[in-house]
Coordinates of C-alpha atoms in Angstrom, one line a residue:
M1 CA 134.3 9.9 29.8
N2 CA 133.6 7.5 32.5
R3 CA 130.6 7.7 35.1
A4 CA 133.0 9.4 38.0
G5 CA 134.2 12.0 35.7
L6 CA 130.5 12.6 34.4
Y7 CA 129.3 13.0 38.0
L8 CA 132.0 15.3 38.7
L9 CA 131.5 17.6 35.7
I10 CA 127.7 17.8 36.7
F11 CA 128.3 18.8 40.5
L12 CA 130.9 21.5 39.4
N13 CA 128.4 22.8 36.7
F14 CA 125.7 23.0 39.2
S15 CA 128.2 24.7 42.0
V16 CA 129.1 27.2 39.5
N17 CA 125.7 28.0 38.3
Q18 CA 124.5 28.5 41.9
Y19 CA 127.5 30.7 42.5
C20 CA 126.8 32.8 39.4
R21 CA 123.3 33.1 40.0
A22 CA 123.6 34.5 43.7
Q23 CA 122.8 38.3 43.7
I24 CA 121.2 40.6 46.2
Q25 CA 119.8 43.8 45.4
I26 CA 119.3 46.5 48.1
S27 CA 117.2 49.1 46.7
V28 CA 116.8 52.6 48.6
T29 CA 114.6 55.6 47.6
L30 CA 115.6 58.4 49.6
D31 CA 114.7 62.2 49.6
R32 CA 117.5 64.2 50.9
G33 CA 115.3 67.3 51.1
R34 CA 117.1 70.8 50.6
D35 CA 121.0 70.5 51.1
M36 CA 121.6 72.9 53.9
G37 CA 125.1 71.2 54.6
Q38 CA 123.5 68.6 56.9
S39 CA 124.8 65.0 57.3
F40 CA 122.8 62.5 55.2
G41 CA 123.8 59.5 57.4
S42 CA 123.1 55.8 57.2
L43 CA 120.8 54.1 54.6
F44 CA 120.5 50.7 55.8
E45 CA 122.5 48.4 57.9
L46 CA 121.7 44.4 57.9
T47 CA 123.0 41.4 59.8
S48 CA 122.9 37.8 58.6
E49 CA 123.8 35.4 61.4
E50 CA 124.2 32.4 59.3
T51 CA 126.8 33.9 57.2
G52 CA 128.3 36.3 59.8
L53 CA 128.2 39.3 57.5
V54 CA 127.4 42.8 58.3
I55 CA 126.1 44.8 55.1
G56 CA 125.5 48.6 55.2
A57 CA 125.6 51.9 53.4
G58 CA 125.6 55.6 54.0
F59 CA 127.2 59.1 53.9
Q60 CA 130.0 59.3 56.2
N61 CA 130.0 62.5 58.5
G62 CA 133.5 63.4 59.5
Y63 CA 135.9 66.3 59.8
N64 CA 139.8 65.6 60.1
T65 CA 141.9 68.7 60.9
Y66 CA 140.7 71.6 58.5
M67 CA 138.7 69.6 56.1
R68 CA 135.5 67.9 56.2
A69 CA 134.5 64.5 54.7
D70 CA 132.8 64.6 51.4
R71 CA 129.2 64.7 52.3
H72 CA 127.8 63.3 48.9
S73 CA 130.0 60.3 48.8
V74 CA 128.1 57.2 49.6
D75 CA 130.1 54.1 51.4
F76 CA 128.9 50.8 50.6
F77 CA 130.3 47.9 52.6
V78 CA 130.4 44.2 53.6
R79 CA 131.9 43.3 56.6
P80 CA 132.8 39.9 58.1
R81 CA 131.8 39.7 61.9
D82 CA 134.2 36.6 62.6
S83 CA 137.3 37.5 60.8
R84 CA 139.9 40.5 60.0
R85 CA 140.5 41.1 56.7
T86 CA 144.1 42.2 55.6
L87 CA 144.9 45.8 54.3
E88 CA 147.1 45.8 51.2
M89 CA 149.3 48.9 51.1
Q90 CA 150.8 50.7 47.9
Q91 CA 152.7 53.9 48.1
L92 CA 151.7 56.6 45.4
P93 CA 154.0 59.3 43.9
R94 CA 154.6 62.2 46.2
P95 CA 152.1 65.1 45.4
T96 CA 154.8 67.7 46.8
P97 CA 158.4 68.0 47.9
L98 CA 157.2 69.3 51.4
C99 CA 157.4 67.0 54.5
G100 CA 153.9 66.7 54.7
T101 CA 150.4 67.0 52.9
Y102 CA 146.6 66.8 53.7
L103 CA 144.1 65.1 51.5
Q104 CA 140.4 66.0 50.5
S105 CA 137.8 64.3 48.3
R106 CA 135.1 65.7 46.4
D107 CA 133.2 64.6 43.5
G108 CA 134.9 61.3 43.2
Q109 CA 138.4 63.0 42.9
L110 CA 141.3 63.1 45.4
F111 CA 143.2 66.2 46.3
S112 CA 146.4 67.0 47.9
M113 CA 145.9 70.5 49.7
E114 CA 149.8 71.3 50.5
G115 CA 152.2 73.3 48.2
G116 CA 149.2 74.3 46.0
V117 CA 146.2 72.0 45.0
N118 CA 146.9 68.8 43.2
R119 CA 144.5 66.3 41.6
W120 CA 145.3 62.7 41.6
K121 CA 145.1 61.1 37.9
P122 CA 144.8 57.5 38.8
G123 CA 144.8 56.5 35.2
E124 CA 148.0 58.1 34.8
N125 CA 149.6 57.4 38.2
R126 CA 150.5 61.0 38.8
W127 CA 149.4 64.4 40.4
E128 CA 148.4 67.3 38.6
A129 CA 148.4 70.8 39.5
D130 CA 144.7 72.2 39.7
L131 CA 145.4 76.0 39.2
K132 CA 141.5 76.7 39.7
L133 CA 141.2 75.5 43.2
Q134 CA 142.2 77.0 46.2
G135 CA 141.5 75.8 50.0
E136 CA 138.8 73.5 50.9
T137 CA 135.5 73.0 48.5
I138 CA 132.5 71.3 49.5
R139 CA 129.3 70.5 47.3
V140 CA 126.2 72.0 48.7
G141 CA 123.5 70.9 46.3
H142 CA 124.4 72.0 42.9
R143 CA 126.9 74.6 44.0
L144 CA 130.4 74.5 44.9
L145 CA 131.3 76.2 48.3
S146 CA 134.9 77.3 48.8
F147 CA 136.8 78.4 51.7
A148 CA 140.3 79.8 51.1
D149 CA 142.5 82.9 52.1
G150 CA 139.9 84.0 54.7
M151 CA 137.2 84.3 52.1
V152 CA 134.1 82.3 51.1
S153 CA 133.1 81.7 47.5
V154 CA 130.1 80.0 45.8
D155 CA 130.9 78.8 42.2
G156 CA 133.9 81.0 41.9
T157 CA 132.3 84.1 43.3
V158 CA 133.3 85.7 46.6
V159 CA 130.4 86.2 48.9
L160 CA 132.3 86.9 52.1
D161 CA 135.5 88.9 52.0
R162 CA 138.3 89.4 54.5
P163 CA 137.5 91.6 57.6
E164 CA 139.0 95.2 58.0
S165 CA 140.8 93.9 61.3
G166 CA 142.2 90.3 62.0
S167 CA 140.9 87.4 60.0
Y168 CA 138.2 84.9 59.4
Q169 CA 139.4 81.2 60.1
R170 CA 138.1 77.8 60.0
F171 CA 134.9 78.0 58.0
F172 CA 132.2 75.2 58.4
Y173 CA 129.0 74.9 56.8
A174 CA 126.2 72.8 58.3
N175 CA 122.6 72.8 59.2
G176 CA 121.9 75.9 57.2
Y177 CA 124.6 78.0 59.0
L178 CA 127.8 79.3 57.8
C179 CA 130.1 79.2 60.8
F180 CA 133.7 80.7 61.5
Y181 CA 136.1 82.3 63.9
H182 CA 136.9 85.8 63.6
V183 CA 140.3 86.3 65.4
N184 CA 142.3 89.4 65.9
R185 CA 145.3 88.6 68.2
G186 CA 146.5 92.0 68.5
E187 CA 149.8 92.1 70.6
G188 CA 150.8 89.1 72.6
G189 CA 149.6 85.5 73.1
Y190 CA 146.8 84.0 74.6
R191 CA 145.2 85.9 77.1
P192 CA 141.7 87.0 78.9
Y193 CA 139.6 89.2 76.5
K194 CA 139.5 92.9 77.8
E195 CA 138.0 94.9 74.6
D196 CA 137.9 94.7 71.1
R197 CA 140.8 97.1 70.5
D198 CA 143.1 95.0 72.5
G199 CA 142.3 91.5 70.4
F200 CA 139.5 89.2 70.4
S201 CA 138.0 85.9 69.3
K202 CA 134.4 85.6 68.2
L203 CA 132.5 82.7 67.1
Y204 CA 130.0 83.4 64.0
A205 CA 126.8 81.5 62.7
C206 CA 125.2 83.0 59.7
Q207 CA 121.8 81.4 58.6
W208 CA 122.4 81.4 55.0
Q209 CA 122.1 79.2 51.9
P210 CA 124.7 79.1 49.1
G211 CA 123.2 80.7 46.0
E212 CA 121.1 83.2 48.0
G213 CA 123.5 86.6 47.9
K214 CA 125.8 87.2 50.6
P215 CA 125.8 86.2 54.2
D216 CA 124.3 89.0 56.4
L217 CA 126.7 89.3 59.2
A218 CA 124.5 92.0 61.0
K219 CA 122.1 89.1 61.7
A220 CA 124.8 86.7 62.5
V221 CA 124.9 84.8 66.0
V222 CA 128.0 85.8 67.5
L223 CA 129.9 84.5 70.7
R224 CA 132.6 86.6 72.1
L225 CA 135.1 83.9 73.3
P226 CA 136.8 84.4 76.6
V227 CA 140.2 84.0 75.5
V228 CA 142.1 86.1 72.8
G229 CA 143.3 84.0 69.9
E230 CA 141.0 81.1 70.3
T231 CA 140.5 79.0 66.9
T232 CA 140.1 75.5 66.0
F233 CA 141.3 72.5 64.5
A234 CA 138.0 70.5 63.8
W235 CA 134.3 71.1 63.7
G236 CA 131.5 68.7 64.1
Q237 CA 128.0 68.3 63.6
L238 CA 125.5 65.7 65.5
G239 CA 121.8 66.2 64.2
R240 CA 121.0 69.6 64.1
Q241 CA 123.9 70.6 66.4
N242 CA 126.9 72.3 65.0
L243 CA 129.8 72.3 67.5
T244 CA 133.5 73.3 67.7
C245 CA 136.4 72.8 70.2
S246 CA 138.9 75.6 70.2
N247 CA 142.8 75.0 70.5
I248 CA 142.7 75.9 74.2
G249 CA 139.8 73.6 75.0
G250 CA 136.7 75.8 74.8
F251 CA 133.9 73.6 73.5
Y252 CA 131.0 75.4 71.9
V253 CA 127.8 74.3 70.5
L254 CA 125.1 75.8 68.2
E255 CA 121.6 74.7 68.6
N256 CA 118.2 76.3 68.1
G257 CA 119.9 79.5 66.7
R258 CA 122.1 80.0 69.9
W259 CA 125.7 79.3 71.0
K260 CA 126.2 77.5 74.3
T261 CA 129.4 76.6 76.0
L262 CA 130.0 73.1 77.3
R263 CA 133.7 73.4 78.4
Q264 CA 135.4 76.6 79.3
P265 CA 138.9 77.6 77.8
D266 CA 141.9 77.0 80.0
T267 CA 145.2 78.2 78.9
S268 CA 147.0 76.3 81.5
V269 CA 146.0 72.8 80.5
S270 CA 146.2 71.2 76.9
Y271 CA 143.0 70.2 75.4
Q272 CA 142.3 70.0 71.8
I273 CA 140.0 68.2 69.4
Y274 CA 141.6 67.2 66.1
S275 CA 139.0 65.0 64.3
T276 CA 135.2 64.3 64.7
L277 CA 133.3 61.3 63.2
E278 CA 129.7 60.1 63.4
Y279 CA 129.7 56.6 64.6
Y280 CA 126.0 55.1 65.4
D281 CA 124.3 57.3 68.0
R282 CA 127.5 59.3 69.0
L283 CA 130.1 61.8 67.6
L284 CA 133.6 60.6 68.3
M285 CA 136.2 63.2 68.7
G286 CA 139.9 62.6 68.5
Q287 CA 141.8 64.5 71.4
Y288 CA 145.2 65.7 72.5
P289 CA 147.0 65.1 74.6
T290 CA 145.4 61.8 75.6
G291 CA 145.4 60.5 72.1
R292 CA 142.0 59.0 73.0
I293 CA 138.6 59.2 71.4
F294 CA 136.0 61.2 73.4
S295 CA 132.3 60.9 72.8
Y296 CA 129.8 63.4 72.6
D297 CA 126.1 62.3 73.0
G298 CA 124.4 65.6 72.2
S299 CA 124.6 66.9 75.8
S300 CA 127.9 65.8 77.3
I301 CA 131.5 64.7 76.5
T302 CA 132.8 61.4 77.7
E303 CA 136.6 60.2 77.5
I304 CA 136.6 56.5 76.4
E305 CA 139.3 54.7 78.3
N306 CA 141.9 53.1 76.1
W307 CA 140.3 54.1 72.9
P308 CA 142.8 53.2 71.3
P309 CA 145.2 52.0 73.9
V310 CA 148.9 53.3 74.1
P311 CA 151.0 50.3 72.4
P312 CA 153.9 48.6 74.5
G313 CA 157.2 50.5 73.9
V314 CA 156.1 54.1 73.5
S315 CA 155.4 56.8 75.8
G316 CA 152.0 57.6 76.8
S317 CA 152.6 61.5 76.7
A318 CA 151.5 64.0 74.1
R319 CA 149.5 61.7 72.0
E320 CA 147.0 62.9 69.5
A321 CA 144.0 61.1 67.5
Q322 CA 144.2 63.3 64.6
T323 CA 142.3 61.4 62.0
T324 CA 139.2 59.1 62.2
A325 CA 137.3 57.3 59.5
I326 CA 134.9 54.4 58.6
Y327 CA 136.3 52.0 55.9
G328 CA 134.9 48.8 54.9
G329 CA 132.5 49.1 57.9
E330 CA 135.2 49.6 60.5
L331 CA 136.4 52.3 62.6
F332 CA 140.1 53.4 61.9
V333 CA 142.0 56.0 63.9
G334 CA 145.5 57.6 63.0
L335 CA 147.6 58.8 65.9
W336 CA 150.6 61.2 66.5
P337 CA 153.6 61.0 67.4
W338 CA 154.4 57.6 65.8
G339 CA 152.3 57.4 62.8
E340 CA 150.0 54.8 64.4
L341 CA 146.8 53.3 62.3
W342 CA 144.5 51.6 64.7
R343 CA 141.5 49.4 63.8
Y344 CA 138.6 48.9 66.0
E345 CA 136.5 45.4 66.0
R346 CA 133.1 46.2 67.1
E347 CA 132.4 42.4 68.0
S348 CA 135.1 41.8 70.5
R349 CA 135.3 45.4 71.4
K350 CA 139.0 45.4 71.0
W351 CA 141.6 47.8 69.3
F352 CA 144.4 46.4 67.0
L353 CA 147.3 48.2 65.8
D354 CA 147.2 47.6 62.1
R355 CA 150.5 49.2 61.2
R356 CA 152.8 52.2 61.7
M357 CA 152.9 54.5 58.5
F358 CA 156.6 55.1 59.1
D359 CA 159.4 52.4 59.4
H360 CA 161.6 54.8 61.2
P361 CA 163.0 55.4 63.9
A362 CA 162.4 52.2 66.2
I363 CA 159.7 53.0 68.7
S364 CA 161.1 53.9 72.2
D365 CA 159.5 54.8 75.5
Q366 CA 162.6 57.1 76.5
I367 CA 161.4 59.8 74.3
I368 CA 158.2 61.2 73.5
H369 CA 158.3 62.1 69.9
P370 CA 160.5 60.4 67.2
Y371 CA 164.0 62.0 67.0
D372 CA 163.6 64.0 70.1
K373 CA 167.3 63.5 71.1
E374 CA 168.7 64.5 67.4
S375 CA 166.4 67.6 67.4
R376 CA 167.3 68.6 71.1
G377 CA 168.0 72.6 70.7
A378 CA 166.1 73.1 67.5
E379 CA 163.6 75.8 67.1
V380 CA 160.7 73.2 66.8
P381 CA 162.0 70.0 68.7
N382 CA 159.0 68.0 68.3
R383 CA 158.9 68.8 64.3
W384 CA 159.8 65.1 63.1
G385 CA 156.9 63.6 65.2
Q386 CA 154.9 61.7 62.9
R387 CA 151.2 62.5 61.9
V388 CA 148.7 60.4 59.9
T389 CA 147.0 63.6 58.3
S390 CA 144.1 61.9 56.3
L391 CA 142.1 58.9 56.0
I392 CA 140.0 59.1 52.9
P393 CA 137.8 56.5 51.6
L394 CA 137.5 56.5 47.6
G395 CA 136.6 53.9 45.3
A396 CA 137.6 50.6 46.6
D397 CA 140.3 52.3 48.7
L398 CA 141.3 54.2 51.8
F399 CA 144.1 56.9 51.1
V400 CA 146.2 57.9 53.8
S401 CA 148.7 60.7 54.1
S402 CA 151.5 61.7 56.5
S403 CA 153.3 64.7 57.8
A404 CA 155.8 66.0 60.1
K405 CA 154.3 68.4 62.7
D406 CA 154.1 71.0 59.9
P407 CA 154.5 70.4 56.2
C408 CA 158.0 72.0 56.1
V409 CA 160.9 71.9 53.6
W410 CA 163.5 69.3 54.5
D411 CA 166.9 71.0 55.2
A412 CA 169.9 68.5 54.9
G413 CA 172.0 70.9 56.9
K414 CA 169.6 71.3 60.0
Y415 CA 168.4 67.6 60.0
P416 CA 171.3 65.4 58.7
F417 CA 169.9 62.5 60.7
L418 CA 167.3 62.1 57.8
A419 CA 169.6 62.3 54.9
S420 CA 169.4 58.8 53.7
G421 CA 165.9 59.5 52.1
Q422 CA 163.9 59.0 55.4
W423 CA 162.4 62.5 55.1
K424 CA 160.4 61.2 52.2
S425 CA 158.4 59.4 54.7
Y426 CA 156.8 62.8 55.5
G427 CA 154.3 63.6 53.0
A428 CA 153.7 60.5 51.5
V429 CA 150.5 59.2 50.2
Y430 CA 149.5 55.7 50.6
R431 CA 146.4 53.6 49.0
L432 CA 145.2 50.8 51.2
S433 CA 142.9 48.3 50.2
M434 CA 140.6 45.2 51.6
P435 CA 137.9 43.8 50.3
G436 CA 134.2 44.7 51.1
H437 CA 134.3 48.5 50.4
L438 CA 133.0 50.8 47.7
S439 CA 132.6 54.5 47.8
S440 CA 130.9 56.4 44.9
N441 CA 129.9 60.0 44.3
V442 CA 125.9 60.3 44.4
R443 CA 124.6 63.1 42.0
W444 CA 122.5 65.7 43.7
T445 CA 118.8 65.7 42.8
D446 CA 116.1 68.0 43.8
G447 CA 114.0 65.4 45.0
P448 CA 113.9 61.8 45.4
T449 CA 116.4 59.5 44.1
K450 CA 116.8 55.7 43.9
L451 CA 120.2 53.8 45.0
D452 CA 120.5 50.2 44.3
F453 CA 123.1 48.4 45.9
Y454 CA 124.1 45.0 44.2
L455 CA 126.0 42.3 45.7
S456 CA 126.8 39.3 42.9
R457 CA 129.1 36.7 42.4
D458 CA 132.3 38.9 42.0
R459 CA 131.2 42.5 42.1
M460 CA 129.7 45.3 44.5
R461 CA 127.7 47.6 42.5
I462 CA 126.0 51.0 43.1
I463 CA 123.3 52.2 40.7
Q464 CA 121.7 55.6 40.8
D465 CA 118.2 56.0 38.9
G466 CA 119.4 53.2 36.6
E467 CA 123.0 54.6 36.0
E468 CA 125.9 52.6 37.5
I469 CA 128.0 55.2 39.7
G470 CA 130.5 52.6 40.9
N471 CA 131.5 48.9 41.1
V472 CA 134.5 46.8 42.6
A473 CA 135.4 43.5 42.7
L474 CA 134.3 41.2 45.6
S475 CA 136.5 38.7 47.1
R476 CA 135.5 35.1 46.5
E477 CA 135.1 34.5 50.2
L478 CA 132.9 37.2 50.7
A479 CA 130.9 36.5 47.5
E480 CA 130.5 32.7 48.8
R481 CA 129.2 34.2 51.9
V482 CA 126.8 36.2 50.3
A483 CA 125.7 33.3 48.2
K484 CA 124.5 31.4 51.3
M485 CA 122.5 34.4 52.8
K486 CA 119.0 34.0 53.3
K487 CA 116.6 36.6 54.4
P488 CA 118.5 39.1 57.0
A489 CA 117.8 38.4 60.5
Q490 CA 117.8 42.1 61.1
V491 CA 117.4 45.3 59.0
S492 CA 117.3 48.9 60.1
W493 CA 116.6 51.5 57.5
G494 CA 118.1 55.0 58.0
Q495 CA 120.1 53.8 61.0
G496 CA 123.6 52.3 61.3
I497 CA 127.4 52.9 61.7
F498 CA 126.9 56.4 59.9
G499 CA 124.5 57.6 62.3
Q500 CA 120.9 58.5 61.7
F501 CA 119.5 59.3 58.2
G502 CA 119.5 63.1 57.8
G503 CA 117.2 63.5 54.9
R504 CA 113.6 64.0 54.6
Q505 CA 112.4 60.6 53.9
I506 CA 113.6 57.1 53.1
N507 CA 112.2 53.8 52.0
G508 CA 114.1 50.5 51.2
E509 CA 113.7 46.9 50.1
I510 CA 115.7 43.9 49.6
R511 CA 115.8 41.5 46.6
E512 CA 117.4 38.1 46.0

């Protein structure tokens, strides 16, 4: 070997060794306290000016139309501040023949919730019916809380049965309270409340802990609502507040054991909240009919102008921000009626239309919903509007589902304009992936637990109490940036994109 070749070999060996040795370990010891359904929020967030990276981790506090985000799943991200990562997309097999589905994740698994519960089997690339599960399930401590058919169960045992009249709807457990609507519509549509025998809607908040017998409804905090038929599409939580917006715009907050009304319902004006997501010091709420994000700071509601904007070429009417999520340290929003997926860039304060989740029909501002003209005179004329029903971070990926207005059965005789197979775009499930994200299920512990977050030459890893709970490849571009990182310019423990830490105690350290 000549001298030039020898020098080159020495240089390459030195570069590879430096690259391989590069590793950052961020260790967090946290005591979550007693699990009362609270949000656990951010663990840490750090910024490295010389590499242009933001690195963080925390527990997502979100709710997307009927189902809450997995409270025990920790999200670990590495986000470049000066470039936009590309999302790669893969369509999964359809979980159901229906024209729509909603997804839920729990304990590191993905479920499709329409047409029966189906569990995704990633190693086999298929869905499998789960006959043991019905409705929404959430983990509270070591117990499994289930909401199905107007009933509440704990570890398979019913603790709250259906009422004698009307129905219990839209259960939510947070901050030690089981909340739900009790609705008896009686005869007729929405109307001012007169007396219970004519119909009612009531909000319940029962102070209760799963595993401690049945909720005592006699001790519940009850708010009789002004309009018969009020129910909800989304609940939310900010700090020690539980909140809900009814389907006709009544905005109600539970705080310090009392309900208070922030906004009165109005049957003459559409105002509905379809999603909630804690984002730094605010709760973001996806609204209809503006299609914009509203912000709640714990005392007042503010509409954020052009969050996200209306893209050129579509009508600005009847838009709905149905889904919100944080993935890869970025904010994503899914919109009806054109199936748009938007991404917010925090540094530039700009929104980007990442993609439409449907490739048909061509967008138009001459109609409000897709296939309006073809559906004219139909029983549900806007049925073929296009919904992004779920945004679920899981593992390295973001799972996205779609739907028509409702998860209906496609009828070729009624809807021939979708006969070429285009109806299958409704009820589809996609896996979107970009570098720099890892979601892992964190085991519950009745005391402190230690989480170690590693960034090395080619991997992101999460270790809980010495046992690996997740790992994913780290792109070479991000790994090279990590290798150049010196001591972070700014580190926030217990604060960040997922909101404030909601446990009892947190301590952290960084090792190189």
